Short mmCIF file of C-alpha atoms in Angstrom, two decimals:
data_model
loop_
_atom_site.label_atom_id
_atom_site.label_comp_id
_atom_site.label_asym_id
_atom_site.label_seq_id
_atom_site.Cartn_x
_atom_site.Cartn_y
_atom_site.Cartn_z
CA MET A 1 -11.64 31.71 24.46
CA SER A 2 -14.55 29.91 26.05
CA ILE A 3 -16.44 30.07 22.75
CA LEU A 4 -13.38 28.69 20.95
CA LYS A 5 -13.01 25.84 23.45
CA LYS A 6 -16.69 25.01 23.09
CA TRP A 7 -16.37 25.05 19.30
CA ASN A 8 -13.31 22.73 19.37
CA SER A 9 -15.14 20.33 21.71
CA LEU A 10 -17.71 19.64 19.00
CA SER A 11 -17.09 16.75 16.61
CA LEU A 12 -15.54 17.59 13.23
CA ILE A 13 -18.66 16.24 11.45
CA LEU A 14 -20.90 18.61 13.44
CA ARG A 15 -18.59 21.55 12.80
CA ILE A 16 -18.56 20.78 9.04
CA ALA A 17 -22.38 20.58 9.05
CA ILE A 18 -22.54 23.99 10.75
CA GLY A 19 -20.11 25.47 8.22
CA LEU A 20 -22.19 23.98 5.40
CA VAL A 21 -25.43 25.56 6.64
CA ILE A 22 -23.83 28.93 7.30
CA GLY A 23 -22.15 28.95 3.86
CA ALA A 24 -25.46 28.10 2.13
CA VAL A 25 -27.34 30.88 4.02
CA LEU A 26 -24.67 33.47 3.23
CA GLY A 27 -24.63 32.38 -0.43
CA LEU A 28 -28.36 33.15 -0.61
CA VAL A 29 -28.35 36.33 1.51
CA LEU A 30 -24.99 37.93 0.48
CA PRO A 31 -24.21 36.47 -2.94
CA ARG A 32 -22.06 39.41 -4.04
CA GLN A 33 -19.68 39.38 -1.05
CA SER A 34 -16.99 37.39 -2.77
CA TRP A 35 -14.59 37.75 0.13
CA ILE A 36 -16.62 35.13 2.05
CA SER A 37 -15.27 32.48 -0.37
CA ILE A 38 -11.63 33.21 0.66
CA PRO A 39 -11.53 30.54 3.40
CA GLY A 40 -12.58 27.95 0.81
CA THR A 41 -9.82 29.04 -1.56
CA LEU A 42 -7.23 28.87 1.25
CA PHE A 43 -8.48 25.46 2.39
CA VAL A 44 -8.27 23.95 -1.11
CA GLY A 45 -4.82 25.55 -1.55
CA ALA A 46 -3.59 24.00 1.70
CA LEU A 47 -4.87 20.56 0.67
CA LYS A 48 -3.28 21.01 -2.73
CA GLY A 49 0.05 21.80 -1.05
CA VAL A 50 0.11 18.95 1.47
CA ALA A 51 -1.45 16.12 -0.55
CA PRO A 52 1.59 15.31 -2.75
CA ILE A 53 4.00 15.05 0.18
CA LEU A 54 1.43 13.06 2.17
CA VAL A 55 1.07 10.44 -0.61
CA PHE A 56 4.85 10.23 -1.07
CA ILE A 57 5.76 9.82 2.59
CA LEU A 58 2.92 7.48 3.57
CA VAL A 59 3.43 5.07 0.71
CA ALA A 60 7.26 5.04 1.07
CA ALA A 61 7.05 4.50 4.84
CA SER A 62 4.39 1.80 4.48
CA ILE A 63 6.44 -0.23 2.01
CA ALA A 64 9.70 0.26 3.91
CA ASN A 65 8.18 -1.09 7.14
CA ALA A 66 6.01 -3.85 5.60
CA SER A 67 6.88 -7.33 6.77
CA GLY A 68 6.86 -10.24 4.41
CA GLY A 69 4.18 -11.95 6.44
CA ASN A 70 4.56 -15.36 8.06
CA GLY A 71 2.49 -18.33 7.25
CA ARG A 72 -0.35 -19.36 4.99
CA LYS A 73 -3.04 -17.61 7.02
CA PHE A 74 -1.36 -14.25 6.70
CA ARG A 75 -1.02 -14.67 2.94
CA THR A 76 -4.71 -15.60 2.76
CA VAL A 77 -5.90 -12.59 4.75
CA ILE A 78 -3.73 -10.18 2.74
CA ILE A 79 -5.08 -11.59 -0.52
CA LEU A 80 -8.63 -11.25 0.81
CA TYR A 81 -8.01 -7.65 1.90
CA LEU A 82 -6.63 -6.63 -1.52
CA PHE A 83 -9.18 -8.62 -3.56
CA SER A 84 -12.13 -7.19 -1.64
CA THR A 85 -10.74 -3.68 -2.12
CA LEU A 86 -10.45 -4.27 -5.87
CA CYS A 87 -14.01 -5.65 -5.98
CA ALA A 88 -15.26 -2.54 -4.13
CA ALA A 89 -13.60 -0.30 -6.76
CA VAL A 90 -15.11 -2.34 -9.64
CA VAL A 91 -18.60 -2.28 -8.10
CA THR A 92 -18.33 1.44 -7.62
CA VAL A 93 -17.31 1.93 -11.24
CA LEU A 94 -20.40 -0.02 -12.37
CA VAL A 95 -22.66 2.04 -10.10
CA ASN A 96 -21.19 5.27 -11.53
CA PHE A 97 -21.70 4.00 -15.08
CA ALA A 98 -25.34 3.28 -14.23
CA HIS A 99 -25.86 6.81 -12.85
CA PRO A 100 -23.14 9.28 -13.97
CA VAL A 101 -23.05 12.56 -12.06
CA THR A 102 -21.57 15.91 -13.05
CA ILE A 103 -21.08 18.80 -10.64
CA ALA A 104 -20.61 22.55 -10.95
CA LEU A 105 -17.21 23.75 -9.72
CA GLY A 106 -16.96 27.21 -8.27
CA GLY A 107 -14.91 29.75 -10.23
CA MET A 108 -13.69 27.42 -13.00
CA ASP A 109 -14.72 25.50 -16.08
CA PRO A 110 -13.07 22.02 -15.91
CA THR A 111 -13.39 21.59 -19.69
CA GLN A 112 -11.53 24.81 -20.55
CA GLY A 113 -8.11 24.13 -21.97
CA PHE A 114 -8.56 20.39 -21.36
CA THR A 115 -8.44 17.74 -24.04
CA PRO A 116 -9.88 14.41 -22.81
CA PRO A 117 -7.85 11.29 -23.57
CA GLY A 118 -9.23 9.54 -26.63
CA SER A 119 -8.50 5.94 -25.69
CA VAL A 120 -7.12 3.68 -23.03
CA GLY A 121 -3.92 3.49 -25.07
CA GLU A 122 -3.47 7.22 -24.72
CA ILE A 123 -4.07 6.94 -20.99
CA ILE A 124 -1.47 4.19 -20.66
CA LEU A 125 1.03 6.22 -22.69
CA ASN A 126 0.41 9.29 -20.48
CA LEU A 127 0.68 7.01 -17.45
CA LEU A 128 4.09 5.68 -18.53
CA THR A 129 5.29 9.21 -19.32
CA ASN A 130 4.17 10.53 -15.95
CA ILE A 131 5.68 7.59 -14.11
CA ILE A 132 9.21 8.52 -15.01
CA ASP A 133 8.80 12.20 -14.26
CA ASN A 134 11.49 13.81 -12.12
CA PRO A 135 10.44 13.07 -8.52
CA VAL A 136 10.95 16.71 -7.44
CA GLY A 137 8.97 17.87 -10.46
CA ALA A 138 6.26 15.30 -9.67
CA LEU A 139 5.90 16.63 -6.11
CA ALA A 140 5.94 20.26 -7.26
CA GLY A 141 3.50 19.72 -10.12
CA GLY A 142 1.08 17.34 -8.36
CA ASN A 143 1.91 14.43 -10.73
CA TYR A 144 0.43 11.74 -8.47
CA ILE A 145 1.33 8.78 -10.67
CA GLY A 146 4.98 9.87 -10.67
CA ILE A 147 4.74 10.47 -6.89
CA LEU A 148 3.35 7.00 -6.37
CA PHE A 149 6.00 5.37 -8.53
CA TRP A 150 8.95 7.07 -6.80
CA ALA A 151 7.42 6.43 -3.36
CA VAL A 152 7.27 2.69 -4.16
CA VAL A 153 10.86 2.77 -5.45
CA LEU A 154 12.10 4.56 -2.33
CA GLY A 155 10.09 2.29 -0.05
CA LEU A 156 11.52 -0.86 -1.61
CA ALA A 157 15.03 0.58 -1.43
CA LEU A 158 14.54 1.37 2.27
CA LYS A 159 13.44 -2.19 3.13
CA ARG A 160 17.11 -3.06 3.70
CA ALA A 161 17.75 0.08 5.72
CA SER A 162 18.45 0.03 9.47
CA ALA A 163 15.65 -0.03 12.00
CA ALA A 164 16.55 3.53 12.96
CA THR A 165 16.07 4.76 9.37
CA LYS A 166 12.74 2.99 9.08
CA GLN A 167 11.68 4.61 12.34
CA VAL A 168 12.57 8.00 10.85
CA MET A 169 10.25 7.21 7.93
CA ASN A 170 7.52 6.29 10.40
CA ASP A 171 8.10 9.53 12.29
CA LEU A 172 7.93 11.52 9.02
CA ALA A 173 4.66 9.77 8.12
CA GLU A 174 3.23 10.64 11.52
CA ALA A 175 4.42 14.25 11.24
CA VAL A 176 2.81 14.71 7.80
CA SER A 177 -0.40 13.08 9.05
CA CYS A 178 -0.36 15.49 11.98
CA ALA A 179 0.00 18.43 9.60
CA VAL A 180 -2.98 17.09 7.62
CA ARG A 181 -5.00 16.87 10.83
CA TRP A 182 -4.23 20.53 11.49
CA ILE A 183 -5.40 21.50 8.05
CA ILE A 184 -8.52 19.37 8.25
CA SER A 185 -9.36 21.02 11.61
CA PHE A 186 -10.03 24.15 9.48
CA ALA A 187 -12.39 22.21 7.23
CA PRO A 188 -15.55 23.90 8.63
CA LEU A 189 -14.30 27.33 7.54
CA GLY A 190 -13.15 25.92 4.19
CA ILE A 191 -16.49 24.26 3.62
CA LEU A 192 -18.25 27.52 4.51
CA GLY A 193 -16.30 29.30 1.79
CA LEU A 194 -16.75 26.52 -0.80
CA VAL A 195 -20.50 26.18 -0.18
CA PHE A 196 -20.93 29.98 -0.27
CA GLN A 197 -19.17 30.15 -3.66
CA ALA A 198 -21.22 27.25 -5.04
CA VAL A 199 -24.58 28.55 -3.76
CA SER A 200 -23.93 32.14 -4.79
CA THR A 201 -23.02 30.93 -8.31
CA SER A 202 -25.45 28.03 -8.92
CA GLY A 203 -28.12 28.31 -6.23
CA LEU A 204 -29.47 25.59 -3.95
CA GLU A 205 -29.56 23.18 -6.94
CA ILE A 206 -26.02 22.11 -5.98
CA PHE A 207 -27.42 20.18 -3.01
CA THR A 208 -29.39 17.97 -5.38
CA THR A 209 -26.09 17.04 -7.06
CA TYR A 210 -24.37 16.50 -3.71
CA GLY A 211 -27.28 14.29 -2.66
CA GLU A 212 -26.80 12.20 -5.80
CA LEU A 213 -23.12 11.77 -4.92
CA VAL A 214 -24.01 10.61 -1.42
CA LEU A 215 -26.56 8.16 -2.79
CA LEU A 216 -23.97 6.75 -5.20
CA LEU A 217 -21.49 6.26 -2.32
CA VAL A 218 -24.15 4.73 -0.04
CA ALA A 219 -25.38 2.37 -2.82
CA SER A 220 -21.83 1.27 -3.67
CA MET A 221 -20.83 0.60 -0.07
CA LEU A 222 -24.07 -1.23 0.77
CA ILE A 223 -23.56 -3.52 -2.27
CA VAL A 224 -20.01 -4.21 -1.12
CA ALA A 225 -21.03 -4.82 2.51
CA LEU A 226 -24.15 -6.95 1.84
CA VAL A 227 -23.38 -8.65 -1.49
CA VAL A 228 -19.70 -8.60 -2.50
CA ASN A 229 -18.11 -9.35 0.85
CA PRO A 230 -20.58 -12.13 1.67
CA LEU A 231 -19.94 -13.60 -1.76
CA ILE A 232 -16.17 -13.60 -1.19
CA VAL A 233 -16.56 -15.19 2.28
CA GLY A 234 -19.14 -17.72 1.00
CA LEU A 235 -17.06 -18.87 -1.94
CA THR A 236 -13.92 -19.08 0.23
CA LEU A 237 -15.49 -21.08 3.07
CA ARG A 238 -18.29 -22.85 1.14
CA HIS A 239 -20.52 -21.81 4.05
CA ASN A 240 -23.39 -19.38 4.68
CA PRO A 241 -21.49 -16.06 5.25
CA TYR A 242 -24.25 -13.89 6.67
CA PRO A 243 -24.02 -14.86 10.37
CA LEU A 244 -20.37 -13.69 10.32
CA ILE A 245 -21.16 -10.61 8.14
CA PHE A 246 -24.06 -9.38 10.30
CA ARG A 247 -22.15 -9.98 13.57
CA CYS A 248 -19.17 -7.99 12.32
CA LEU A 249 -21.35 -5.16 10.98
CA ARG A 250 -23.26 -5.04 14.28
CA GLN A 251 -20.31 -5.19 16.68
CA SER A 252 -17.56 -3.52 14.64
CA GLY A 253 -19.29 -1.55 11.88
CA VAL A 254 -21.69 0.37 14.11
CA THR A 255 -18.89 1.42 16.49
CA ALA A 256 -16.64 2.45 13.59
CA PHE A 257 -19.49 4.46 12.07
CA PHE A 258 -19.48 6.78 15.10
CA THR A 259 -15.74 6.81 15.86
CA ARG A 260 -14.87 7.39 12.17
CA SER A 261 -11.44 5.91 12.66
CA SER A 262 -10.30 2.39 11.75
CA ALA A 263 -7.29 2.78 14.07
CA ALA A 264 -9.52 3.85 17.02
CA ASN A 265 -11.69 0.79 16.35
CA ILE A 266 -8.83 -1.70 16.62
CA PRO A 267 -9.58 -2.59 20.30
CA VAL A 268 -13.24 -3.32 19.40
CA ASN A 269 -12.06 -5.57 16.53
CA MET A 270 -9.55 -7.35 18.77
CA GLN A 271 -12.32 -8.16 21.29
CA LEU A 272 -14.61 -9.41 18.55
CA CYS A 273 -11.84 -11.71 17.24
CA LYS A 274 -11.35 -13.03 20.76
CA GLU A 275 -15.08 -13.77 21.06
CA LEU A 276 -14.96 -15.63 17.74
CA GLY A 277 -12.17 -17.83 19.13
CA LEU A 278 -9.54 -16.76 16.62
CA ASP A 279 -5.79 -17.23 17.14
CA GLU A 280 -4.40 -14.16 18.98
CA ASP A 281 -1.07 -14.46 17.19
CA MET A 282 -3.02 -14.11 13.98
CA TYR A 283 -5.41 -11.31 14.72
CA SER A 284 -3.00 -9.24 16.77
CA VAL A 285 -1.15 -8.66 13.47
CA SER A 286 -3.92 -8.90 10.85
CA ILE A 287 -6.30 -6.40 12.52
CA PRO A 288 -3.78 -3.50 12.73
CA LEU A 289 -2.63 -4.45 9.22
CA GLY A 290 -6.23 -4.35 7.99
CA SER A 291 -6.72 -0.82 9.38
CA THR A 292 -4.01 0.17 6.91
CA ILE A 293 -4.55 -1.92 3.75
CA ASN A 294 -8.15 -3.17 3.92
CA MET A 295 -9.82 -0.11 2.38
CA ASP A 296 -13.02 -1.09 0.55
CA GLY A 297 -14.69 2.16 1.54
CA ALA A 298 -11.68 4.26 0.55
CA ALA A 299 -11.55 2.58 -2.89
CA SER A 300 -15.25 3.40 -3.36
CA VAL A 301 -14.64 7.04 -2.43
CA ILE A 302 -11.61 7.49 -4.72
CA THR A 303 -13.39 5.78 -7.64
CA THR A 304 -16.66 7.70 -7.24
CA PHE A 305 -15.05 11.13 -7.14
CA ALA A 306 -12.57 10.34 -9.91
CA MET A 307 -15.41 9.19 -12.16
CA THR A 308 -17.44 12.28 -11.27
CA ALA A 309 -14.45 14.47 -12.15
CA ALA A 310 -14.06 12.66 -15.46
CA PHE A 311 -17.77 13.05 -16.34
CA THR A 312 -17.63 16.73 -15.32
CA ALA A 313 -14.57 17.33 -17.53
CA GLY A 314 -16.27 15.63 -20.48
CA VAL A 315 -14.09 12.51 -20.56
CA HIS A 316 -15.71 9.56 -22.33
CA VAL A 317 -14.83 6.84 -19.82
CA THR A 318 -14.57 3.42 -21.46
CA LEU A 319 -14.63 0.11 -19.63
CA PRO A 320 -10.85 -0.48 -19.96
CA MET A 321 -10.23 3.04 -18.58
CA ALA A 322 -12.53 2.25 -15.66
CA ILE A 323 -10.77 -1.07 -14.95
CA LEU A 324 -7.43 0.74 -14.92
CA LEU A 325 -8.92 3.28 -12.49
CA SER A 326 -10.14 0.39 -10.27
CA ILE A 327 -6.60 -1.02 -10.06
CA VAL A 328 -5.07 2.38 -9.25
CA ALA A 329 -7.79 3.03 -6.65
CA THR A 330 -7.09 -0.35 -5.01
CA PHE A 331 -3.40 0.29 -4.46
CA SER A 332 -3.73 3.99 -3.65
CA ALA A 333 -6.45 3.16 -1.10
CA CYS A 334 -3.87 1.04 0.78
CA GLY A 335 -1.94 4.27 1.40
CA THR A 336 -4.88 6.13 2.88
CA SER A 337 -3.97 8.32 5.86
CA GLY A 338 -5.50 7.37 9.17
CA VAL A 339 -6.98 10.85 9.65
CA ALA A 340 -10.65 11.64 9.08
CA GLY A 341 -11.12 12.43 5.41
CA GLY A 342 -7.75 10.82 4.49
CA SER A 343 -9.13 8.98 1.51
CA LEU A 344 -10.30 12.25 -0.05
CA LEU A 345 -6.70 13.41 -0.40
CA LEU A 346 -6.04 10.50 -2.75
CA ILE A 347 -8.75 11.48 -5.20
CA PRO A 348 -6.22 13.35 -7.39
CA LEU A 349 -4.46 9.98 -8.00
CA GLY A 350 -7.55 8.72 -9.76
CA CYS A 351 -8.15 12.03 -11.53
CA SER A 352 -4.61 12.07 -12.90
CA LEU A 353 -5.35 8.93 -14.95
CA PHE A 354 -7.71 11.02 -17.06
CA GLY A 355 -5.30 13.97 -17.38
CA ILE A 356 -7.48 16.11 -15.09
CA SER A 357 -5.57 19.06 -13.64
CA ASN A 358 -4.59 19.28 -9.99
CA ASP A 359 -6.70 22.49 -9.63
CA VAL A 360 -9.89 20.67 -10.76
CA SER A 361 -9.19 17.52 -8.69
CA MET A 362 -8.67 19.62 -5.56
CA GLN A 363 -12.03 21.32 -6.16
CA ILE A 364 -13.47 17.78 -6.24
CA VAL A 365 -11.69 17.02 -2.95
CA GLY A 366 -13.43 20.12 -1.52
CA VAL A 367 -16.79 18.69 -2.57
CA GLY A 368 -15.79 15.46 -0.88
CA PHE A 369 -15.37 17.26 2.39
CA ILE A 370 -18.84 18.75 2.01
CA VAL A 371 -20.46 15.30 1.73
CA SER A 372 -18.06 13.75 4.29
CA VAL A 373 -20.76 14.20 6.94
CA ILE A 374 -22.13 10.85 5.74
CA GLN A 375 -19.34 9.51 3.50
CA ASP A 376 -16.57 9.19 6.13
CA SER A 377 -18.72 7.35 8.67
CA LEU A 378 -19.95 4.79 6.11
CA GLU A 379 -16.43 4.38 4.71
CA THR A 380 -14.95 3.67 8.13
CA ALA A 381 -17.72 1.22 9.06
CA LEU A 382 -17.10 -0.75 5.84
CA ASN A 383 -13.32 -0.71 6.22
CA SER A 384 -13.23 -1.67 9.92
CA SER A 385 -15.87 -4.42 9.85
CA GLY A 386 -14.07 -5.94 6.85
CA ASP A 387 -10.90 -6.30 8.96
CA VAL A 388 -12.62 -8.81 11.23
CA ILE A 389 -14.59 -10.43 8.37
CA PHE A 390 -11.51 -11.38 6.39
CA THR A 391 -9.30 -12.19 9.37
CA ALA A 392 -11.99 -14.63 10.52
CA THR A 393 -12.38 -16.01 6.96
CA ALA A 394 -8.67 -16.78 6.70
CA GLU A 395 -8.73 -18.43 10.16
CA PHE A 396 -11.90 -20.44 9.45
CA LEU A 397 -10.44 -21.65 6.13
CA ASP A 398 -7.52 -23.12 8.08
CA TRP A 399 -9.97 -24.68 10.51
CA LYS A 400 -11.90 -26.31 7.71
CA LYS A 401 -8.75 -27.85 6.30
CA LYS A 402 -8.08 -29.31 9.78
CA GLY A 403 -11.66 -30.58 10.10
CA LYS A 404 -12.64 -28.22 12.88
CA GLN A 405 -16.22 -26.99 13.34
CA LEU A 406 -16.88 -23.35 12.36
CA PRO A 407 -18.68 -21.19 14.98
CA LEU A 408 -21.21 -19.88 12.41
#
């Protein structure tokens, strides 16, 4: 019991790193002991089971409880949140086009029995067909486009429901998120099994591919943080954006990098907004809202892994297909669960655009957990610092219109 307590006291990232190393060593030393891969199979199966209901409940609850906003500043900050998330997805698409990556999936050939869509028209037709799928069938079959559509419909229908009903939806969302946290707590064992299977099949070369994936994610997020977001702020305010950008990255991004939770970083962001002299009535709403819908990092993650899955499955991704993926990634990122690794569970949404099976997309999710040692920290830092950046931008825009001096 003391060993178990000591193990649970370690951070999830450290436990995943330990599982990764042990899995790689066992893959080299005991490559024929296939039973070692069982935890990986069970972990992917659990994710496959919980992901559809997670997406459905989170999106429905989020829409049902969303307020219409009040005032010009709130509209501005929401537009900035969504636009920056879309830009992050587009930038990531371009980075993936510049350096496409394919990965080896343990125990399956993603191209077997799979016919890639031939055009964006075929994708849109499949999209429309999947949208109107029976909601129970969509949940059972992992049809994420259908799940997303019916979740939006239910969420809109529940907007007129009583406060008690909306609270029930919130409680359900919290319960499902709790179940996901339980499953993710077993990620180290799952990663051990997945890495063992990959190393015993393909050797240590897989880590070169995983390294390429990490570099793609790092490059995409750095471009968003240091080029795209400053460009959005600069064009909005007609002012040098970098004093605000660097201050937010230093005071919010660094803390979020280590806490790996946008929700846990809310008090830090609130204090930073106070130091910037922002209106408390504004940031007390926009900062918690941003931790839910301002998801530049999540959009980058969803887009990168969906593109990697498409390249691995032999899909010829055209620019219109990629733009459609960017839009889907933007809106699906807004439904990201607040748990560590929550964005990874939305990868199947992007994969479904290309007709990639749920089995393959969940293998990609497993790879995502392997590289989450770096990915999740960077993603949270980008998401959380952006909450303050765009809250301040909306506030400063209002100040400029009133002729007030900006503290930049």
